Amino acid sequence: MSTSLPTLSELTEYPVIQAPMAGGVSRPELAAAVSEAGGLGFLAGGYKTPDAMYKEIRQLRRLTRRGFGVNLFMPQPSTADPAAVEVYREQLAGEVTWYETELGDTEGGTDDAYEGKLAILYEDPVPVVSFQFGCPSRRVLERFEKVGTYTMVTATTVAEAQTAQWAGAHAVCLQGIEAGGHQGTHRDDPQADASVGGIGLLSLVTQVKESVQLPIVASGGLMRGGQIAAVLAAGASAAQLGTAFLVTTESGANPLHKQAMTNPLFTRTELTRAFSGRPARGLVNRFMREHGPYAPAAYPQIHYLTAGLRKAAAKAGDPQAMALWAGQGHRLARELPAAQLVEVLAAELSVAREGMSPRGGAEGGRE
């Protein structure tokens, strides 16, 4: 790792990172509020054109001079079965009629304009870039290091974390099975759907800590400062929270999505392919129950297929057909301004650390 690059602890005042949530949630206002409060705010580059991503970066820079990150989706292999996608399209015919909308075109690219986004981030570097759904090549990560960008790769297993280390990433973001939204697995294996699959966050952090010599960012179900203290004690350098920030004032999440986090109507979460064709954790609603068992492994084709339906459901005020991404800790969500949430989490973390050390205030967990 280049000695000129900052460490995670130098990038943030507190070991609190706001997860990059695609689909309009992680907008510049949210990332700026988190960074200004001493955390690390993130923009989500996924599902955006390179130009739209760059516009958000410029907007964020006008809102804060502090460090921030941008998340990119890795290109996906074209392994989807067109016939299975068409069968699923036919299954959704009733939804189309009910919401008076159309299903989307599934013939688009599977690379999420990756190369175009890389070109922008090489030309006008940002402090941190993270990657989802795979690991970049060593060439890409070395290029980022040369321009002074700190890189982080999402991993869900020890093997994926080892791949990130081999490729030259500066840190690994470990995503436990508790996490909301898409699982960041490097390879989407439909065979894994038949089992419970996935590793809990604390077990994952411990296993990777003993196998990989990279700073660890822990993510999955974290909603309180005490939980952050736990993953830091297990060996993480920082914690990444998504669902906790989804309900904040600055979040771009639909109000129905925010309300659903603590709505007694939604009691649990599950992993599903129903909305995107890739395993993602969300609140169990009607759409997930009716279509989840039949959704094929076809990402991002199913994401684009259902995009219009999800928008139509939101417009109709019906959360039962929206993708209500949420982690297992969703009932602990607190509707606060993002800066206040960072402060509360930092205070809870301080109290928890004092309670964990007989000497009062352990300093472990940071680089």
Short mmCIF file of C-alpha atoms in Angstrom, two decimals:
data_model
loop_
_atom_site.label_atom_id
_atom_site.label_comp_id
_atom_site.label_asym_id
_atom_site.label_seq_id
_atom_site.Cartn_x
_atom_site.Cartn_y
_atom_site.Cartn_z
CA MET A 1 0.00 0.00 0.00
CA SER A 2 1.28 3.46 -0.85
CA THR A 3 2.52 5.34 2.20
CA SER A 4 1.03 8.54 0.77
CA LEU A 5 -2.49 7.21 1.01
CA PRO A 6 -4.50 7.94 4.16
CA THR A 7 -5.56 5.12 6.43
CA LEU A 8 -9.21 4.50 7.25
CA SER A 9 -8.76 6.19 10.62
CA GLU A 10 -7.34 9.27 8.88
CA LEU A 11 -10.28 9.42 6.48
CA THR A 12 -12.83 9.62 9.30
CA GLU A 13 -13.11 11.05 12.78
CA TYR A 14 -15.35 8.16 13.82
CA PRO A 15 -15.24 4.57 12.51
CA VAL A 16 -18.67 5.04 10.94
CA ILE A 17 -19.21 4.64 7.20
CA GLN A 18 -22.53 5.26 5.46
CA ALA A 19 -23.19 2.44 3.03
CA PRO A 20 -23.61 3.28 -0.66
CA MET A 21 -27.26 2.47 -1.38
CA ALA A 22 -28.17 2.59 -5.07
CA GLY A 23 -31.51 3.70 -6.44
CA GLY A 24 -31.39 7.28 -5.19
CA VAL A 25 -30.97 6.63 -1.45
CA SER A 26 -27.33 7.68 -1.08
CA ARG A 27 -27.65 11.11 -2.58
CA PRO A 28 -25.08 13.92 -2.13
CA GLU A 29 -27.00 15.53 0.75
CA LEU A 30 -26.75 12.33 2.79
CA ALA A 31 -23.09 11.66 2.05
CA ALA A 32 -22.17 15.26 2.85
CA ALA A 33 -24.04 15.25 6.16
CA VAL A 34 -22.29 12.05 7.25
CA SER A 35 -18.83 13.25 6.25
CA GLU A 36 -19.34 16.66 7.86
CA ALA A 37 -20.33 14.92 11.11
CA GLY A 38 -17.10 12.91 11.21
CA GLY A 39 -18.13 9.72 9.41
CA LEU A 40 -17.45 8.73 5.81
CA GLY A 41 -20.28 9.41 3.38
CA PHE A 42 -20.68 7.39 0.19
CA LEU A 43 -22.29 7.96 -3.20
CA ALA A 44 -23.74 4.99 -5.09
CA GLY A 45 -22.50 4.87 -8.67
CA GLY A 46 -24.62 1.82 -9.51
CA TYR A 47 -27.47 2.19 -12.03
CA LYS A 48 -26.25 5.67 -13.02
CA THR A 49 -24.67 6.86 -16.23
CA PRO A 50 -21.08 8.08 -15.89
CA ASP A 51 -22.27 11.65 -16.38
CA ALA A 52 -24.95 11.35 -13.69
CA MET A 53 -22.36 9.92 -11.30
CA TYR A 54 -19.98 12.78 -12.00
CA LYS A 55 -22.71 15.37 -11.47
CA GLU A 56 -23.38 13.91 -8.03
CA ILE A 57 -19.67 13.99 -7.21
CA ARG A 58 -19.49 17.66 -8.15
CA GLN A 59 -22.60 18.40 -6.09
CA LEU A 60 -21.12 16.58 -3.09
CA ARG A 61 -17.88 18.53 -3.37
CA ARG A 62 -19.88 21.75 -3.13
CA LEU A 63 -21.44 20.48 0.10
CA THR A 64 -18.32 19.27 1.90
CA ARG A 65 -14.55 19.48 1.77
CA ARG A 66 -14.21 16.29 3.78
CA GLY A 67 -13.45 12.82 2.49
CA PHE A 68 -16.10 10.67 0.82
CA GLY A 69 -16.41 7.55 -1.28
CA VAL A 70 -18.00 6.37 -4.54
CA ASN A 71 -19.19 2.79 -5.04
CA LEU A 72 -19.09 0.99 -8.39
CA PHE A 73 -20.79 -2.20 -9.58
CA MET A 74 -18.52 -4.69 -11.31
CA PRO A 75 -19.54 -5.89 -14.79
CA GLN A 76 -21.61 -9.06 -14.65
CA PRO A 77 -21.25 -12.14 -16.85
CA SER A 78 -24.02 -12.71 -19.38
CA THR A 79 -25.19 -16.01 -17.92
CA ALA A 80 -28.92 -15.36 -17.68
CA ASP A 81 -31.22 -17.78 -19.46
CA PRO A 82 -33.39 -15.68 -21.83
CA ALA A 83 -36.13 -18.31 -21.71
CA ALA A 84 -36.30 -18.15 -17.90
CA VAL A 85 -36.52 -14.36 -18.06
CA GLU A 86 -39.43 -14.60 -20.51
CA VAL A 87 -41.26 -17.08 -18.28
CA TYR A 88 -40.89 -14.64 -15.38
CA ARG A 89 -42.14 -11.82 -17.62
CA GLU A 90 -45.30 -13.82 -18.29
CA GLN A 91 -45.73 -14.50 -14.59
CA LEU A 92 -45.78 -10.76 -13.90
CA ALA A 93 -48.63 -10.11 -16.34
CA GLY A 94 -51.12 -9.67 -13.51
CA GLU A 95 -48.91 -7.05 -11.86
CA VAL A 96 -48.72 -5.12 -15.13
CA THR A 97 -52.51 -5.02 -15.33
CA TRP A 98 -52.96 -4.07 -11.70
CA TYR A 99 -50.46 -1.19 -11.71
CA GLU A 100 -51.27 -0.12 -15.27
CA THR A 101 -47.66 -0.04 -16.37
CA GLU A 102 -45.25 -1.94 -18.60
CA LEU A 103 -42.35 -4.26 -17.91
CA GLY A 104 -38.88 -3.05 -18.79
CA ASP A 105 -36.47 -4.00 -21.57
CA THR A 106 -34.02 -6.68 -20.48
CA GLU A 107 -31.69 -6.39 -23.48
CA GLY A 108 -29.49 -3.69 -21.93
CA GLY A 109 -25.83 -4.09 -21.04
CA THR A 110 -24.56 -5.91 -17.97
CA ASP A 111 -21.47 -3.77 -17.32
CA ASP A 112 -23.20 -0.76 -15.65
CA ALA A 113 -20.97 1.56 -17.75
CA TYR A 114 -18.01 0.40 -15.66
CA GLU A 115 -15.21 1.58 -17.96
CA GLY A 116 -16.77 5.01 -18.41
CA LYS A 117 -17.01 5.48 -14.66
CA LEU A 118 -13.43 4.32 -14.16
CA ALA A 119 -12.25 6.89 -16.71
CA ILE A 120 -13.96 9.71 -14.81
CA LEU A 121 -12.57 8.60 -11.44
CA TYR A 122 -9.05 8.29 -12.86
CA GLU A 123 -9.26 11.77 -14.38
CA ASP A 124 -10.80 13.47 -11.36
CA PRO A 125 -9.94 11.25 -8.35
CA VAL A 126 -12.09 10.94 -5.23
CA PRO A 127 -10.75 9.92 -1.79
CA VAL A 128 -12.28 6.42 -1.72
CA VAL A 129 -13.71 4.01 -4.30
CA SER A 130 -15.38 0.73 -3.33
CA PHE A 131 -16.54 -2.14 -5.50
CA GLN A 132 -19.58 -4.43 -5.38
CA PHE A 133 -20.33 -7.78 -7.08
CA GLY A 134 -16.73 -8.72 -7.73
CA CYS A 135 -13.11 -7.67 -7.54
CA PRO A 136 -11.36 -5.34 -10.00
CA SER A 137 -8.17 -6.36 -11.73
CA ARG A 138 -4.79 -5.56 -10.21
CA ARG A 139 -4.29 -3.05 -13.05
CA VAL A 140 -7.40 -1.10 -12.04
CA LEU A 141 -6.48 -1.04 -8.35
CA GLU A 142 -2.90 0.01 -9.10
CA ARG A 143 -4.19 2.85 -11.27
CA PHE A 144 -6.33 4.10 -8.40
CA GLU A 145 -3.38 3.92 -6.03
CA LYS A 146 -1.30 6.04 -8.41
CA VAL A 147 -3.94 8.79 -8.41
CA GLY A 148 -4.21 8.68 -4.61
CA THR A 149 -7.53 6.89 -4.24
CA TYR A 150 -8.11 4.44 -1.38
CA THR A 151 -9.82 1.28 -2.64
CA MET A 152 -12.13 -1.15 -0.90
CA VAL A 153 -13.68 -4.39 -2.21
CA THR A 154 -16.87 -5.91 -0.81
CA ALA A 155 -16.55 -9.57 0.17
CA THR A 156 -18.87 -12.14 1.72
CA THR A 157 -16.40 -15.01 2.29
CA VAL A 158 -12.80 -15.57 3.29
CA ALA A 159 -11.96 -16.58 -0.29
CA GLU A 160 -13.39 -13.34 -1.69
CA ALA A 161 -11.43 -11.32 0.88
CA GLN A 162 -8.26 -13.15 -0.13
CA THR A 163 -8.98 -12.31 -3.77
CA ALA A 164 -9.26 -8.62 -2.83
CA GLN A 165 -5.92 -8.77 -1.02
CA TRP A 166 -4.22 -10.52 -3.93
CA ALA A 167 -5.55 -7.92 -6.39
CA GLY A 168 -4.14 -5.06 -4.32
CA ALA A 169 -7.17 -3.52 -2.59
CA HIS A 170 -6.39 -1.28 0.38
CA ALA A 171 -9.28 -2.64 2.51
CA VAL A 172 -12.04 -5.20 2.40
CA CYS A 173 -15.67 -4.49 3.29
CA LEU A 174 -17.07 -7.67 4.81
CA GLN A 175 -20.79 -8.06 4.31
CA GLY A 176 -22.51 -10.43 6.70
CA ILE A 177 -25.68 -12.31 5.81
CA GLU A 178 -27.60 -9.82 8.03
CA ALA A 179 -27.07 -6.97 5.55
CA GLY A 180 -29.91 -5.31 3.69
CA GLY A 181 -29.96 -4.90 -0.08
CA HIS A 182 -27.93 -6.97 -2.50
CA GLN A 183 -25.43 -9.52 -1.28
CA GLY A 184 -22.06 -8.48 -2.67
CA THR A 185 -20.97 -11.98 -3.65
CA HIS A 186 -18.33 -12.08 -6.39
CA ARG A 187 -20.13 -14.93 -8.12
CA ASP A 188 -23.88 -15.39 -8.11
CA ASP A 189 -24.41 -19.09 -7.51
CA PRO A 190 -28.07 -20.21 -7.81
CA GLN A 191 -27.13 -23.50 -6.14
CA ALA A 192 -26.52 -21.58 -2.91
CA ASP A 193 -30.20 -20.56 -2.82
CA ALA A 194 -31.20 -24.04 -1.76
CA SER A 195 -29.35 -23.63 1.54
CA VAL A 196 -29.49 -20.89 4.14
CA GLY A 197 -26.04 -19.81 2.92
CA GLY A 198 -24.06 -16.82 4.01
CA ILE A 199 -21.95 -16.14 7.08
CA GLY A 200 -22.92 -13.99 10.06
CA LEU A 201 -20.91 -10.78 10.37
CA LEU A 202 -19.01 -11.50 13.60
CA SER A 203 -17.99 -14.95 12.39
CA LEU A 204 -16.95 -13.53 9.03
CA VAL A 205 -14.85 -10.74 10.57
CA THR A 206 -13.08 -13.20 12.86
CA GLN A 207 -12.33 -15.65 10.04
CA VAL A 208 -11.02 -12.99 7.69
CA LYS A 209 -8.98 -11.31 10.41
CA GLU A 210 -7.04 -14.56 10.78
CA SER A 211 -6.62 -15.07 7.02
CA VAL A 212 -6.14 -11.66 5.41
CA GLN A 213 -3.77 -8.80 6.19
CA LEU A 214 -6.09 -5.97 5.15
CA PRO A 215 -8.07 -3.42 7.18
CA ILE A 216 -11.63 -4.66 7.60
CA VAL A 217 -14.84 -2.67 7.29
CA ALA A 218 -17.73 -4.62 8.84
CA SER A 219 -21.24 -4.39 7.38
CA GLY A 220 -24.51 -6.17 8.09
CA GLY A 221 -27.33 -5.48 10.56
CA LEU A 222 -25.44 -2.77 12.47
CA MET A 223 -27.78 -0.18 14.00
CA ARG A 224 -26.29 0.81 17.38
CA GLY A 225 -22.94 2.01 18.68
CA GLY A 226 -22.67 -1.08 20.87
CA GLN A 227 -22.75 -3.27 17.77
CA ILE A 228 -20.02 -1.14 16.20
CA ALA A 229 -17.94 -1.67 19.34
CA ALA A 230 -18.44 -5.42 18.96
CA VAL A 231 -17.15 -5.60 15.38
CA LEU A 232 -14.22 -3.32 16.24
CA ALA A 233 -13.37 -5.65 19.13
CA ALA A 234 -13.53 -8.57 16.70
CA GLY A 235 -10.90 -6.91 14.51
CA ALA A 236 -12.65 -4.49 12.17
CA SER A 237 -11.23 -1.01 11.59
CA ALA A 238 -14.62 0.58 10.88
CA ALA A 239 -18.31 -0.25 10.51
CA GLN A 240 -20.52 0.40 7.49
CA LEU A 241 -24.23 1.04 8.09
CA GLY A 242 -26.94 1.14 5.44
CA THR A 243 -30.40 0.59 6.90
CA ALA A 244 -29.58 2.90 9.82
CA PHE A 245 -29.00 5.78 7.38
CA LEU A 246 -31.85 4.85 5.02
CA VAL A 247 -34.43 6.46 7.33
CA THR A 248 -32.47 9.68 7.97
CA THR A 249 -33.77 13.07 6.89
CA GLU A 250 -31.25 13.41 4.05
CA SER A 251 -31.79 9.93 2.63
CA GLY A 252 -33.35 9.82 -0.82
CA ALA A 253 -35.38 6.71 0.00
CA ASN A 254 -39.09 6.83 -0.79
CA PRO A 255 -41.12 7.87 2.29
CA LEU A 256 -43.03 4.56 2.05
CA HIS A 257 -39.71 2.71 2.24
CA LYS A 258 -38.65 4.71 5.29
CA GLN A 259 -41.96 4.14 7.07
CA ALA A 260 -41.86 0.41 6.36
CA MET A 261 -38.69 -0.03 8.43
CA THR A 262 -40.64 0.21 11.68
CA ASN A 263 -44.15 -0.54 10.39
CA PRO A 264 -45.59 -3.50 12.41
CA LEU A 265 -47.00 -4.81 9.12
CA PHE A 266 -43.49 -5.83 8.05
CA THR A 267 -42.10 -8.18 10.65
CA ARG A 268 -39.14 -9.85 8.97
CA THR A 269 -36.66 -9.81 6.12
CA GLU A 270 -35.62 -12.42 3.59
CA LEU A 271 -33.19 -12.83 0.74
CA THR A 272 -34.99 -12.76 -2.60
CA ARG A 273 -34.39 -12.61 -6.35
CA ALA A 274 -37.90 -11.31 -7.00
CA PHE A 275 -36.98 -7.72 -7.82
CA SER A 276 -33.55 -7.94 -9.43
CA GLY A 277 -32.62 -11.53 -10.19
CA ARG A 278 -29.80 -11.42 -7.61
CA PRO A 279 -30.10 -12.28 -3.89
CA ALA A 280 -30.99 -9.18 -1.90
CA ARG A 281 -32.40 -8.79 1.60
CA GLY A 282 -35.63 -6.86 2.00
CA LEU A 283 -38.80 -6.67 4.05
CA VAL A 284 -41.13 -9.53 3.16
CA ASN A 285 -44.12 -8.12 1.26
CA ARG A 286 -46.73 -9.50 -1.13
CA PHE A 287 -44.56 -9.27 -4.25
CA MET A 288 -41.71 -11.12 -2.58
CA ARG A 289 -43.98 -13.87 -1.30
CA GLU A 290 -45.77 -14.40 -4.61
CA HIS A 291 -42.87 -14.08 -7.04
CA GLY A 292 -39.69 -14.75 -5.07
CA PRO A 293 -39.85 -18.55 -5.38
CA TYR A 294 -40.02 -18.30 -9.17
CA ALA A 295 -37.56 -15.50 -9.95
CA PRO A 296 -34.61 -16.70 -12.04
CA ALA A 297 -30.94 -15.96 -11.46
CA ALA A 298 -30.78 -13.17 -14.01
CA TYR A 299 -29.13 -9.94 -12.87
CA PRO A 300 -29.44 -7.19 -13.98
CA GLN A 301 -32.12 -8.35 -16.42
CA ILE A 302 -34.80 -8.83 -13.75
CA HIS A 303 -33.84 -5.50 -12.16
CA TYR A 304 -34.66 -3.72 -15.42
CA LEU A 305 -37.71 -5.91 -16.04
CA THR A 306 -39.36 -4.90 -12.74
CA ALA A 307 -38.16 -1.28 -12.59
CA GLY A 308 -41.42 0.12 -13.99
CA LEU A 309 -43.54 -2.03 -11.70
CA ARG A 310 -41.64 -0.85 -8.62
CA LYS A 311 -42.00 2.79 -9.64
CA ALA A 312 -45.71 2.34 -10.37
CA ALA A 313 -46.27 0.73 -6.96
CA ALA A 314 -44.49 3.62 -5.24
CA LYS A 315 -46.56 6.14 -7.20
CA ALA A 316 -49.71 4.27 -6.15
CA GLY A 317 -48.61 4.41 -2.50
CA ASP A 318 -48.41 0.62 -2.32
CA PRO A 319 -45.33 -0.75 -0.54
CA GLN A 320 -46.46 -4.33 -1.21
CA ALA A 321 -44.80 -4.29 -4.64
CA MET A 322 -41.79 -2.13 -3.81
CA ALA A 323 -38.27 -3.41 -3.17
CA LEU A 324 -38.08 -2.57 0.53
CA TRP A 325 -34.40 -3.32 1.04
CA ALA A 326 -33.61 -3.66 4.74
CA GLY A 327 -31.12 -5.35 7.04
CA GLN A 328 -32.09 -7.64 9.89
CA GLY A 329 -31.84 -4.74 12.36
CA HIS A 330 -34.47 -2.63 10.59
CA ARG A 331 -36.78 -2.38 13.62
CA LEU A 332 -34.00 -0.42 15.38
CA ALA A 333 -34.13 2.36 12.78
CA ARG A 334 -34.13 5.92 14.15
CA GLU A 335 -35.54 8.78 12.09
CA LEU A 336 -32.89 11.42 12.76
CA PRO A 337 -30.88 13.87 10.69
CA ALA A 338 -27.80 12.02 9.42
CA ALA A 339 -25.34 14.18 11.35
CA GLN A 340 -27.22 13.58 14.58
CA LEU A 341 -27.24 9.84 13.93
CA VAL A 342 -23.45 9.87 13.49
CA GLU A 343 -23.11 11.73 16.79
CA VAL A 344 -25.43 9.31 18.60
CA LEU A 345 -23.60 6.29 17.21
CA ALA A 346 -20.25 7.78 18.25
CA ALA A 347 -21.54 8.43 21.78
CA GLU A 348 -22.95 4.89 22.04
CA LEU A 349 -19.65 3.51 20.76
CA SER A 350 -17.71 5.44 23.39
CA VAL A 351 -19.94 4.16 26.20
CA ALA A 352 -19.73 0.58 24.91
CA ARG A 353 -15.95 0.70 24.66
CA GLU A 354 -15.67 1.94 28.22
CA GLY A 355 -17.86 -0.91 29.37
CA MET A 356 -15.79 -3.46 27.45
CA SER A 357 -12.49 -2.48 29.06
CA PRO A 358 -11.75 -2.64 32.82
CA ARG A 359 -9.13 0.03 32.19
CA GLY A 360 -11.77 2.29 30.70
CA GLY A 361 -11.73 2.99 26.99
CA ALA A 362 -10.08 0.41 24.80
CA GLU A 363 -8.55 1.82 21.65
CA GLY A 364 -8.58 -1.39 19.61
CA GLY A 365 -10.18 -1.66 16.22
CA ARG A 366 -8.68 1.33 14.40
CA GLU A 367 -5.64 1.36 12.17
#
